[in-house]
CSV table of N, CA and C in Angstrom, one decimal:
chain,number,residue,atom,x,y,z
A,1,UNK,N,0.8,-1.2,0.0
A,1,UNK,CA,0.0,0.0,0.0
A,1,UNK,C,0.9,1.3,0.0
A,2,UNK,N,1.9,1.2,1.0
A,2,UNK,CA,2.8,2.5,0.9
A,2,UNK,C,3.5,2.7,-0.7
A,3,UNK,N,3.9,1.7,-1.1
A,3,UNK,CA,4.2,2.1,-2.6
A,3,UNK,C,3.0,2.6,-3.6
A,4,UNK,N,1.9,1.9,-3.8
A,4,UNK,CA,0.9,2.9,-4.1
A,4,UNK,C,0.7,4.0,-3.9
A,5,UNK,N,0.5,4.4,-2.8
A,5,UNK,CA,0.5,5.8,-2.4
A,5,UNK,C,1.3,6.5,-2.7
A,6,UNK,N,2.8,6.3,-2.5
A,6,UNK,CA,4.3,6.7,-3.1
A,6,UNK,C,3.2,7.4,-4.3
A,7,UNK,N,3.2,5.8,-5.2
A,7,UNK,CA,2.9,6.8,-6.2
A,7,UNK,C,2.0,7.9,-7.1
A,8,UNK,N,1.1,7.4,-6.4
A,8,UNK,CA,0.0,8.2,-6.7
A,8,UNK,C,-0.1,9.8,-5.8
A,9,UNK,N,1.3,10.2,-5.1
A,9,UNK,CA,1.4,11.1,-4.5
A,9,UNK,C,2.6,11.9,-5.6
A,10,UNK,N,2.8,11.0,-6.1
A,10,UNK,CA,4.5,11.5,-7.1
A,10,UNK,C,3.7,12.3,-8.4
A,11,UNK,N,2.6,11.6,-8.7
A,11,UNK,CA,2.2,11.9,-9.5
A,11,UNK,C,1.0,13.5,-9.8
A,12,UNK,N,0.4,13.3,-7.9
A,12,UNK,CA,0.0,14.6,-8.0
A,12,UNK,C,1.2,15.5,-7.9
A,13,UNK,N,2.1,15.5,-7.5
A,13,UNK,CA,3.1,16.2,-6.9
A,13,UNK,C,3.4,17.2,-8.7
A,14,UNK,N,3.6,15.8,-9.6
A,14,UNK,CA,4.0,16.5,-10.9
A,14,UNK,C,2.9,17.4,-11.5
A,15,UNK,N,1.5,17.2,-11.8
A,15,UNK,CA,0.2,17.7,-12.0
A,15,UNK,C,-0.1,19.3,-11.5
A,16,UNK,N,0.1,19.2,-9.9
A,16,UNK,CA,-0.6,19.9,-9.5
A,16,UNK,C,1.0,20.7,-9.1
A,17,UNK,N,1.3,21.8,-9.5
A,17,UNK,CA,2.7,22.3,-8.7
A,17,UNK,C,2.1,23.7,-8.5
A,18,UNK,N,2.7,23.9,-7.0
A,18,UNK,CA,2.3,25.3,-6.4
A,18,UNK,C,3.2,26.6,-6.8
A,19,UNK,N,2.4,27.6,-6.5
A,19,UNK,CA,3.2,28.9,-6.7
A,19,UNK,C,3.7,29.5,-5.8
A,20,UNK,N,4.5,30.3,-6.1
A,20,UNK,CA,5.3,30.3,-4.7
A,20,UNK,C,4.3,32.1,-4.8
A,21,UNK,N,3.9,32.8,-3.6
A,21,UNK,CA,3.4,33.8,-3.0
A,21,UNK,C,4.0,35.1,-3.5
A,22,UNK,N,3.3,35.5,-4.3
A,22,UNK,CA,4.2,36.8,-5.0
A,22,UNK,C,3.4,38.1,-3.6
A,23,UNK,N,4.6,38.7,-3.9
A,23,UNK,CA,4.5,40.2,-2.4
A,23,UNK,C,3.7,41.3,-3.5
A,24,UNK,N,3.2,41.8,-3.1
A,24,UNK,CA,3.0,43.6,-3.5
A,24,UNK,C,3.6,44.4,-3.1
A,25,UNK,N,4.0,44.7,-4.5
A,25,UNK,CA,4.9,46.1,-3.8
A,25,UNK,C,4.1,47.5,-3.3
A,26,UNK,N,5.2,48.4,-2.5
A,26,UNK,CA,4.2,49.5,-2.0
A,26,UNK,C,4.3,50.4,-3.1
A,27,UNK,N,3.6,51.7,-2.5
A,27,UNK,CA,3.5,52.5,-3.6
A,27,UNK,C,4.9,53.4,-3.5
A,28,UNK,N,5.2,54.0,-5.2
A,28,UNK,CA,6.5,54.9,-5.0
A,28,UNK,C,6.2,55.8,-4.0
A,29,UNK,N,4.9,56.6,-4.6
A,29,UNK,CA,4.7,58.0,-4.7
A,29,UNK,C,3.8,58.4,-3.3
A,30,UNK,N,4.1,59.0,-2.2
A,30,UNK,CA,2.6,58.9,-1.1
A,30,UNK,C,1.7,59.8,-1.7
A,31,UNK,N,0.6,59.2,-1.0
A,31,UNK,CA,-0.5,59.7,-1.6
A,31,UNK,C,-0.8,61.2,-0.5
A,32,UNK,N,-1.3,62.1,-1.7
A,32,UNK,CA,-1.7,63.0,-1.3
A,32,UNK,C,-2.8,63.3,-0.2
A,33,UNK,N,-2.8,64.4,0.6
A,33,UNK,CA,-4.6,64.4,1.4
A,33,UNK,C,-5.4,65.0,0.5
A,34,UNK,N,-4.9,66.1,-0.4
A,34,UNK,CA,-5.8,67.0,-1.3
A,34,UNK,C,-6.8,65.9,-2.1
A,35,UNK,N,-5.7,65.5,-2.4
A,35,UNK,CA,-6.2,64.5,-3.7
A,35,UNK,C,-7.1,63.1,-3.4
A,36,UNK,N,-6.8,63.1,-1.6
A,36,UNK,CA,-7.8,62.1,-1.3
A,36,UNK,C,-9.0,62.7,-0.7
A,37,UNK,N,-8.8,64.1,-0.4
A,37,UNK,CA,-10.2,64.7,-0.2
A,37,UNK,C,-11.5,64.6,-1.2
A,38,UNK,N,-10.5,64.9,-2.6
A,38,UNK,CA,-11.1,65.3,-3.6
A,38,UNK,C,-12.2,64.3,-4.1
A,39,UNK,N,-10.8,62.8,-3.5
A,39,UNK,CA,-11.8,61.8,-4.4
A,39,UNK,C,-13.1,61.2,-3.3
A,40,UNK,N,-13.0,61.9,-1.7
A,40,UNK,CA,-14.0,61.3,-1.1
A,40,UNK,C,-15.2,62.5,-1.6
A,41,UNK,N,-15.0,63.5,-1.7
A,41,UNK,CA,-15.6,64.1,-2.1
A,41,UNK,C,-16.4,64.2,-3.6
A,42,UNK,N,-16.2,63.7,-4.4
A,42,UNK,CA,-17.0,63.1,-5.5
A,42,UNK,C,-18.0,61.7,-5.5
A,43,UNK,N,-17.6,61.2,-4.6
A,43,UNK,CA,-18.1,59.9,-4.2
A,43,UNK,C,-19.8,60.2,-3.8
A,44,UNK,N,-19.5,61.4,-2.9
A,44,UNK,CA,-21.0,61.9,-2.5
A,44,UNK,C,-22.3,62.9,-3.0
A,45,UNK,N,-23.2,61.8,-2.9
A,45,UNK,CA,-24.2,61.9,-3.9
A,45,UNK,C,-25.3,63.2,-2.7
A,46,UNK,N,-25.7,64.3,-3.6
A,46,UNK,CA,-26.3,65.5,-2.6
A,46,UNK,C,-27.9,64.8,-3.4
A,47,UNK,N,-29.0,64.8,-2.4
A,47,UNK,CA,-30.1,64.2,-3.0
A,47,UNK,C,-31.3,65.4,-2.3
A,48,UNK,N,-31.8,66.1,-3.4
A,48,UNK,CA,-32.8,67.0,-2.9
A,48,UNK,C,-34.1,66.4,-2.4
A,49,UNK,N,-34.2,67.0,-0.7
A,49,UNK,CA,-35.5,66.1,-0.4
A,49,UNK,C,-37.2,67.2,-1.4
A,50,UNK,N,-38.0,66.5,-1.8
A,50,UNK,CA,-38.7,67.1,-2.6
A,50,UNK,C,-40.2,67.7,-1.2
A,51,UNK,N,-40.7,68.0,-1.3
A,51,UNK,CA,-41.8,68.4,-0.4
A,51,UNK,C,-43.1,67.9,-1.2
A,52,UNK,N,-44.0,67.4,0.7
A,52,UNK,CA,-45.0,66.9,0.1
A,52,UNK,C,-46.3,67.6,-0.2
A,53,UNK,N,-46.6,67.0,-1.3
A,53,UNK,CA,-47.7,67.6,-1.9
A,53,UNK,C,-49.3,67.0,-1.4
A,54,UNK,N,-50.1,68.2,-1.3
A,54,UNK,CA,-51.5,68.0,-0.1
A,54,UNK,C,-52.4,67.3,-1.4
A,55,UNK,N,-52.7,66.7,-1.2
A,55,UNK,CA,-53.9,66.2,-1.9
A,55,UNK,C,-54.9,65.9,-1.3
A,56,UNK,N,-56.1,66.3,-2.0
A,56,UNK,CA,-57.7,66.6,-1.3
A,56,UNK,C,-58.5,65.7,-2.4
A,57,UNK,N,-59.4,65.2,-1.9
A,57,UNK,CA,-60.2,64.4,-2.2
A,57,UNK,C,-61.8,65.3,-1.8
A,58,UNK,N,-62.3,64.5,-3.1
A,58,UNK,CA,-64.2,64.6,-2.9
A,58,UNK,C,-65.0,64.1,-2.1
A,59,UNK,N,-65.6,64.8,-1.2
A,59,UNK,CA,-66.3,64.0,-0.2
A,59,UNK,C,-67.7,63.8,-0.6
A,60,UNK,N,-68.2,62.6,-1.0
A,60,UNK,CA,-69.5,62.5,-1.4
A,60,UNK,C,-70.2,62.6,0.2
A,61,UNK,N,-72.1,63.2,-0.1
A,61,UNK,CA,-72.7,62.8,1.5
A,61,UNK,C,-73.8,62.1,0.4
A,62,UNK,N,-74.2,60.9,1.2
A,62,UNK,CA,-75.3,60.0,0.5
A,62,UNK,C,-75.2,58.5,1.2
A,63,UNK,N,-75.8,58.2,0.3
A,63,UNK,CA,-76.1,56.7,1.5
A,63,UNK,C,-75.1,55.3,0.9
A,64,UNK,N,-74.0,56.0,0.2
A,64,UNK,CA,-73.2,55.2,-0.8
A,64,UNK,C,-73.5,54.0,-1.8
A,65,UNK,N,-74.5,54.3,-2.4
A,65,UNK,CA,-75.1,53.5,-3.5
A,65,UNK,C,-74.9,54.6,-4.6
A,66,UNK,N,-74.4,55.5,-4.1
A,66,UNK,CA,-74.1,56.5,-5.7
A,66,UNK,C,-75.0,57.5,-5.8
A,67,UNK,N,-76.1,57.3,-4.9
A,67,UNK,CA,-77.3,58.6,-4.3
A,67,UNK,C,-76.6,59.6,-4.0
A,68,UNK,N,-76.3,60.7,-4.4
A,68,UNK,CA,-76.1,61.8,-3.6
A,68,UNK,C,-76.4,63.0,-3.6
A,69,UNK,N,-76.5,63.9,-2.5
A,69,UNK,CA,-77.1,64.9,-3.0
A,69,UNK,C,-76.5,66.0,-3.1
A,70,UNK,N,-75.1,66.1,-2.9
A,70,UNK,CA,-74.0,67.2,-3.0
A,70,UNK,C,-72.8,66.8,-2.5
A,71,UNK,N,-71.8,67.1,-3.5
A,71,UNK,CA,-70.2,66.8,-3.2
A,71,UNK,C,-69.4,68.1,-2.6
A,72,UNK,N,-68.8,68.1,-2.2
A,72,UNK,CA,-68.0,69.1,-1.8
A,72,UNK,C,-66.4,69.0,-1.9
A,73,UNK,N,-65.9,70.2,-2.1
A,73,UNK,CA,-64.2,70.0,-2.3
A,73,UNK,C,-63.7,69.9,-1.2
């Protein structure tokens, strides 16, 4: 059994081969505050609140079968 395994471990070994961990480099240049103001500052969205509008309805008087004898605004 250990030779089996041997090989069937040799063989992922050749298939499957890892990468080795690449770094990130940092930045040259530091970053500015102006220029990160700028960009938090475009980010933000100004949203006009609108006002609400009154709406009035007809008041029928009647016995609500559509009898009526005067509507009013």
């Amino acid at each position: 059994m250990n030779i089996l395994d041997s090989i069937i471990s040799f063989f992922k070994n050749i298939f499957n081969k890892k990468e080795n961990i690449k770094m990130l480099e940092a930045p040259i240049e530091p970053i500015k505050n102006e220029a990160k103001r700028e960009f938090v500052n475009s980010l933000k969205v100004h949203i006009e609140k609108k006002e609400k509008q009154k709406v009035e309805t007809l008041i029928c008087l009647g016995d609500g079968l559509g009898i009526q004898s005067k509507i009013e605004a």
